[in-house]
Amino acid sequence: MSFRYGVAFGAALVCSLVAWNQATNAQPAGYTTLNVKNRVQLEVPGTWSISDAEQRLRVKELAEQQTGIAATHMAALSVQSYPAPSRVIVRVSITPVDPPVSQAELQRELEADRRGVLNGLAEAWREMAPTMWTGMEKQGISEVGQSSVTAEMLGGQLALVIRYARTSTVDPLEVVRVSQYHVLLGSEKALITLSYVDGDQAARDAHDRVKKSFMIR
């Protein structure tokens, strides 16, 4: 079965690989509730840094330069723990889907042929990943281990998930664990990327807390 949902991996993944470690919008203590285009809601610690539009554009442009892959969108939200180097990064984008795919349609496809859907997702990743990693290796960033694909719930919705690991942008001895969630919502898709430094328990705990806070509609 071919993967028919048209998930734009090349455009989507490049920005998830670049860490931008400059604080721009410090928040008060405690947790802050963020809402992305009335589609995605999440809570992050008030001390974390929220990138403004100029920084998000810089990340997009830098990622394109590093990977050689053109990004078709800029993240609507980019948040990271602070101070640098960031241990946790959260990015959210809302992108169009044509033709539309509803949650009910995705659920039916998975029930009918889960292996086929996930194999199609893996195939799409394998086709674009070599170009991405070649570009990243020029910047000293390497893939670690093997990627995996699955389907799971996030924020009350079914998501197609790609997980992979890479070396850190600030320390080649560190490994960053990345999860990218594609949540199909009819004519739009919520693209959510969460990453943290492996072996840092505080970062993992913060990552898990943020992940549990998602509400998607």
Short mmCIF file of C-alpha atoms in Angstrom, two decimals:
data_model
loop_
_atom_site.label_atom_id
_atom_site.label_comp_id
_atom_site.label_asym_id
_atom_site.label_seq_id
_atom_site.Cartn_x
_atom_site.Cartn_y
_atom_site.Cartn_z
CA MET A 1 0.00 0.00 0.00
CA SER A 2 1.38 3.42 -0.87
CA PHE A 3 1.33 6.20 1.66
CA ARG A 4 -1.40 8.43 0.27
CA TYR A 5 -1.51 11.23 2.81
CA GLY A 6 1.14 13.41 1.20
CA VAL A 7 3.03 14.20 4.38
CA ALA A 8 5.70 16.69 3.26
CA PHE A 9 8.67 15.25 5.08
CA GLY A 10 11.37 17.27 3.34
CA ALA A 11 9.74 20.57 4.11
CA ALA A 12 8.70 19.53 7.56
CA LEU A 13 11.78 17.87 8.95
CA VAL A 14 14.53 20.32 8.17
CA CYS A 15 13.57 22.87 10.80
CA SER A 16 13.37 20.20 13.47
CA LEU A 17 17.12 19.62 13.20
CA VAL A 18 18.33 23.12 14.04
CA ALA A 19 18.68 24.34 17.63
CA TRP A 20 18.38 28.09 18.12
CA ASN A 21 19.69 28.98 21.56
CA GLN A 22 18.77 32.64 22.02
CA ALA A 23 16.00 33.65 24.42
CA THR A 24 13.56 36.27 23.14
CA ASN A 25 10.41 36.23 25.25
CA ALA A 26 10.96 35.20 28.85
CA GLN A 27 7.78 34.18 30.67
CA PRO A 28 6.95 34.37 34.41
CA ALA A 29 7.43 31.39 36.71
CA GLY A 30 5.02 28.45 36.57
CA TYR A 31 3.45 27.08 33.42
CA THR A 32 2.21 29.12 30.46
CA THR A 33 -0.66 27.95 28.25
CA LEU A 34 -0.05 28.49 24.52
CA ASN A 35 -2.59 28.26 21.72
CA VAL A 36 -1.56 27.73 18.10
CA LYS A 37 -4.18 28.86 15.59
CA ASN A 38 -7.00 27.42 17.70
CA ARG A 39 -5.81 23.95 16.74
CA VAL A 40 -3.10 23.04 19.23
CA GLN A 41 -2.90 23.95 22.91
CA LEU A 42 -0.01 23.11 25.21
CA GLU A 43 1.62 24.15 28.46
CA VAL A 44 5.30 25.00 28.88
CA PRO A 45 7.32 26.24 31.85
CA GLY A 46 7.14 30.01 32.14
CA THR A 47 10.93 30.26 32.18
CA TRP A 48 11.28 28.80 28.67
CA SER A 49 12.09 30.90 25.62
CA ILE A 50 9.50 31.54 22.89
CA SER A 51 11.03 32.43 19.52
CA ASP A 52 9.60 35.42 17.71
CA ALA A 53 8.76 35.43 14.00
CA GLU A 54 12.19 36.76 13.00
CA GLN A 55 13.99 33.94 14.80
CA ARG A 56 11.65 31.31 13.38
CA LEU A 57 12.42 32.64 9.90
CA ARG A 58 16.15 32.44 10.62
CA VAL A 59 15.78 28.81 11.73
CA LYS A 60 13.88 28.00 8.54
CA GLU A 61 16.52 29.64 6.34
CA LEU A 62 19.43 28.08 8.25
CA ALA A 63 17.85 24.64 8.03
CA GLU A 64 17.42 25.03 4.27
CA GLN A 65 21.08 26.00 3.92
CA GLN A 66 22.24 23.07 6.02
CA THR A 67 20.13 20.38 4.41
CA GLY A 68 19.66 21.64 0.85
CA ILE A 69 15.91 20.98 1.19
CA ALA A 70 13.43 23.81 0.63
CA ALA A 71 10.96 24.29 3.48
CA THR A 72 7.43 25.20 2.40
CA HIS A 73 6.42 26.70 5.74
CA MET A 74 7.73 28.39 8.88
CA ALA A 75 6.90 27.04 12.32
CA ALA A 76 3.95 28.79 13.95
CA LEU A 77 5.44 28.18 17.40
CA SER A 78 8.97 27.40 18.56
CA VAL A 79 9.76 27.05 22.26
CA GLN A 80 12.86 25.83 24.03
CA SER A 81 14.14 25.38 27.53
CA TYR A 82 16.71 27.96 28.53
CA PRO A 83 19.54 28.86 29.18
CA ALA A 84 21.51 27.51 26.24
CA PRO A 85 22.29 24.89 25.27
CA SER A 86 18.64 24.00 25.07
CA ARG A 87 17.73 20.60 26.47
CA VAL A 88 14.14 20.50 25.15
CA ILE A 89 12.73 21.99 21.94
CA VAL A 90 9.05 22.13 20.94
CA ARG A 91 7.89 23.21 17.47
CA VAL A 92 4.35 23.37 16.12
CA SER A 93 3.19 24.09 12.58
CA ILE A 94 -0.25 24.03 10.98
CA THR A 95 0.01 23.11 7.30
CA PRO A 96 -2.59 22.48 4.55
CA VAL A 97 -3.50 18.95 3.46
CA ASP A 98 -4.79 18.37 -0.08
CA PRO A 99 -6.83 16.28 -0.50
CA PRO A 100 -8.15 16.51 3.08
CA VAL A 101 -7.79 13.51 5.38
CA SER A 102 -9.94 13.28 8.50
CA GLN A 103 -9.13 11.51 11.73
CA ALA A 104 -11.90 9.01 10.93
CA GLU A 105 -10.35 8.24 7.54
CA LEU A 106 -6.93 7.71 9.06
CA GLN A 107 -8.40 5.45 11.72
CA ARG A 108 -10.15 3.34 9.08
CA GLU A 109 -6.96 3.06 7.03
CA LEU A 110 -4.97 1.90 10.04
CA GLU A 111 -7.62 -0.61 11.04
CA ALA A 112 -7.75 -1.99 7.49
CA ASP A 113 -4.00 -2.11 6.84
CA ARG A 114 -1.88 -0.73 9.69
CA ARG A 115 1.29 -2.32 8.37
CA GLY A 116 0.72 -0.87 4.90
CA VAL A 117 0.18 2.67 6.21
CA LEU A 118 3.26 2.55 8.42
CA ASN A 119 5.37 0.96 5.70
CA GLY A 120 4.35 3.78 3.37
CA LEU A 121 5.36 6.31 5.99
CA ALA A 122 8.72 4.59 6.44
CA GLU A 123 9.25 4.48 2.69
CA ALA A 124 8.61 8.20 2.35
CA TRP A 125 11.11 8.86 5.13
CA ARG A 126 13.76 6.64 3.55
CA GLU A 127 13.42 8.48 0.24
CA MET A 128 14.13 11.92 1.64
CA ALA A 129 16.35 11.12 4.65
CA PRO A 130 19.66 10.59 2.74
CA THR A 131 19.53 14.11 1.30
CA MET A 132 18.75 15.56 4.70
CA TRP A 133 21.52 13.68 6.51
CA THR A 134 24.09 14.50 3.81
CA GLY A 135 23.37 18.18 4.37
CA MET A 136 23.49 17.85 8.14
CA GLU A 137 26.76 15.94 8.09
CA LYS A 138 28.39 18.96 6.46
CA GLN A 139 27.49 20.80 9.67
CA GLY A 140 28.92 18.05 11.88
CA ILE A 141 25.53 16.51 12.74
CA SER A 142 25.10 12.78 12.25
CA GLU A 143 22.29 10.26 12.49
CA VAL A 144 22.43 7.94 15.49
CA GLY A 145 20.88 4.48 15.26
CA GLN A 146 17.81 3.74 13.17
CA SER A 147 14.57 5.64 12.75
CA SER A 148 11.17 4.16 13.57
CA VAL A 149 7.56 4.88 12.59
CA THR A 150 4.36 4.25 14.49
CA ALA A 151 0.85 5.56 15.13
CA GLU A 152 -0.20 6.75 18.58
CA MET A 153 -2.43 9.24 20.35
CA LEU A 154 -1.34 12.80 21.09
CA GLY A 155 -3.57 15.46 22.58
CA GLY A 156 -6.69 13.38 22.02
CA GLN A 157 -5.98 12.76 18.32
CA LEU A 158 -4.37 9.97 16.32
CA ALA A 159 -0.89 10.84 15.06
CA LEU A 160 1.57 9.28 12.64
CA VAL A 161 4.97 9.45 14.31
CA ILE A 162 8.56 9.39 13.06
CA ARG A 163 11.29 8.98 15.66
CA TYR A 164 15.02 9.30 15.10
CA ALA A 165 18.17 10.36 16.92
CA ARG A 166 21.02 12.64 15.94
CA THR A 167 24.11 14.18 17.45
CA SER A 168 23.66 17.50 19.20
CA THR A 169 24.31 20.80 17.45
CA VAL A 170 26.29 22.02 20.47
CA ASP A 171 28.11 18.85 21.59
CA PRO A 172 28.96 15.96 19.22
CA LEU A 173 29.02 13.58 22.19
CA GLU A 174 25.39 14.29 23.05
CA VAL A 175 22.49 12.46 21.41
CA VAL A 176 19.20 14.22 20.72
CA ARG A 177 16.00 12.17 20.59
CA VAL A 178 13.45 13.57 18.14
CA SER A 179 9.76 12.68 17.73
CA GLN A 180 7.73 14.21 14.92
CA TYR A 181 3.95 13.90 15.08
CA HIS A 182 1.77 14.31 11.97
CA VAL A 183 -1.82 14.87 13.13
CA LEU A 184 -4.23 14.90 10.18
CA LEU A 185 -7.23 17.15 10.79
CA GLY A 186 -9.13 17.29 7.52
CA SER A 187 -7.85 20.12 5.34
CA GLU A 188 -5.04 20.90 7.81
CA LYS A 189 -2.32 19.01 9.62
CA ALA A 190 -0.72 19.75 12.97
CA LEU A 191 2.99 19.05 12.66
CA ILE A 192 4.55 18.80 16.12
CA THR A 193 8.22 18.15 16.82
CA LEU A 194 9.53 17.37 20.30
CA SER A 195 13.19 16.79 21.07
CA TYR A 196 15.39 16.40 24.13
CA VAL A 197 18.95 15.43 25.00
CA ASP A 198 19.22 11.73 25.76
CA GLY A 199 20.51 10.89 29.23
CA ASP A 200 19.37 14.19 30.75
CA GLN A 201 16.60 13.13 33.14
CA ALA A 202 15.43 16.68 33.81
CA ALA A 203 15.06 17.24 30.06
CA ARG A 204 13.18 13.96 29.66
CA ASP A 205 10.82 14.82 32.52
CA ALA A 206 10.13 18.25 31.03
CA HIS A 207 9.57 16.70 27.59
CA ASP A 208 7.08 14.20 29.04
CA ARG A 209 5.23 16.91 30.97
CA VAL A 210 4.83 19.07 27.87
CA LYS A 211 3.75 16.09 25.77
CA LYS A 212 0.99 15.22 28.23
CA SER A 213 -0.31 18.80 28.18
CA PHE A 214 -1.23 18.81 24.45
CA MET A 215 -4.82 19.28 23.38
CA ILE A 216 -5.48 19.12 19.62
CA ARG A 217 -8.74 19.86 17.81
#
